[in-house]
């Protein structure tokens, strides 16, 4: 048995796709447990750049099964587009399995996402507008439709009639928008379901069978700890649990079945959308991080906010997720700096604190306490082993390791599959 969870330790886009792809060379199955097409995971190989939204990042290996778990919200149209794009690029997608328990994003979800964001005005969350929040709200409100409901025409029509009547009242009476047409939705979604039918199955059973057969499984989380609905900077969060516990739930595995939990962290930090971000850098150095790091959203193309490595966030994520180890990505982006600030704590109300705060208002007011580490001003992207890294870069990694409180076992030094160093730390 071998189950490894890979999750984001910051505010997303840490390089989970790249780390998953790198580890998937030795995996039999990769499972996506949560989120929707709000996620964008990039994998770069000799065949080019792949931007994956719902399909797990094991898809580029011909012998790796890829499972979209029960915890995911699926927009069938965008999943079909993703599968078709992969097929066009010569990637075989027949090994993609979709959980029949996954909740479905219907046309009113992205519409409501947009209308809700507009009505929040200055307090908008900066969502990806993919319908993620409204779809999960319907799921927990027991108004959602599962993939399994939609494969049966009569159930689909009955359930949709009930839900759409309510949604149309909200659209027309609250937002003054046009109502949606039931028969149009039924027709479109029936054709989507026909296309997806060969992929639909009992994903959690496939996962458990793979565990019983001693196969090697990766669970590739989407989003990240500080976007978690409970532990993130609420309400500026996503609507799922992108933690290790959430990954278990979404994939259909128990915590006792997990062997390793790898947290992915950038060597600095970024955030897309609104909300507190204590180490955000607004000056020229923030711009350098953005341009060197190509920090533009994989899903929305929005410029990412950039800042310095945040020790309290990292340590919090390490503990909340029970991380066994850490993959540190994008070290190469720091190659140009003379001195690199690293946040070791926060000051709030005259006191020194060492954890993120629950209130977004208060968390937005904390001031980072920085320690300045020497830069290395040397290209790290061609390093073949840890020993090739400049001494200052090694010290930077060791200091981050102390702050996180977990061993850093992988270092990313470039976007491509081969630009990863393994670090011989016993775990
Ligand atoms: P994810 O959502 O966590 O999978 O991350 P994204 O794919 O949205 O964003 C990470 C970006 O950084 C992508 O463009 C990756 O190709 C790139 N990337 C990942 N690891 C590294 C690294 O070590 N160095 C550099 N320069 N780029 C990286
Ligand atoms: P990956 O898996 C970065 C952010 C959005 C917004 C908030 C809520 O690629 O790391 P939502 O559409 O989920 O309702 O938006 O969460 N967000 C992400 N930020 N990476 C992601 O995914 C994200 N998924 C959602 O920008 O602030
Ligand atoms: Mg991303």
PDB file of N, CA and C and ligand atoms in Angstrom, residues 12-13 16 39-41 298 304, ligand 3:
ATOM      1  N   UNK A  12      -2.209  28.851  -3.109  1.00  0.00           N
ATOM      2  CA  UNK A  12      -2.434  28.239  -4.417  1.00  0.00           C
ATOM      3  C   UNK A  12      -1.300  28.506  -5.392  1.00  0.00           C
ATOM      4  N   UNK A  13      -1.309  27.727  -6.489  1.00  0.00           N
ATOM      5  CA  UNK A  13      -0.337  27.886  -7.585  1.00  0.00           C
ATOM      6  C   UNK A  13       1.104  27.671  -7.132  1.00  0.00           C
ATOM      7  N   UNK A  16       1.807  22.448  -7.674  1.00  0.00           N
ATOM      8  CA  UNK A  16       1.317  21.096  -7.337  1.00  0.00           C
ATOM      9  C   UNK A  16       1.299  20.201  -8.578  1.00  0.00           C
ATOM     10  N   UNK A  39      -9.199  25.426 -10.567  1.00  0.00           N
ATOM     11  CA  UNK A  39      -7.784  25.067 -10.458  1.00  0.00           C
ATOM     12  C   UNK A  39      -7.120  25.113 -11.828  1.00  0.00           C
ATOM     13  N   UNK A  40      -5.839  25.427 -11.832  1.00  0.00           N
ATOM     14  CA  UNK A  40      -5.063  25.347 -13.059  1.00  0.00           C
ATOM     15  C   UNK A  40      -3.699  24.798 -12.698  1.00  0.00           C
ATOM     16  N   UNK A  41      -3.416  23.587 -13.125  1.00  0.00           N
ATOM     17  CA  UNK A  41      -2.149  22.935 -12.772  1.00  0.00           C
ATOM     18  C   UNK A  41      -1.305  22.778 -14.035  1.00  0.00           C
ATOM     19  N   UNK A 298      -3.177  30.626 -14.071  1.00  0.00           N
ATOM     20  CA  UNK A 298      -3.272  29.573 -15.077  1.00  0.00           C
ATOM     21  C   UNK A 298      -4.703  29.473 -15.605  1.00  0.00           C
ATOM     22  N   UNK A 304      -0.844  37.648 -10.594  1.00  0.00           N
ATOM     23  CA  UNK A 304      -0.877  37.202  -9.193  1.00  0.00           C
ATOM     24  C   UNK A 304      -0.220  38.256  -8.312  1.00  0.00           C
TER      25      UNK A 304
HETATM   26 MG1  LIG B   3      -2.739  26.853 -10.318  1.00  0.00          MG
END
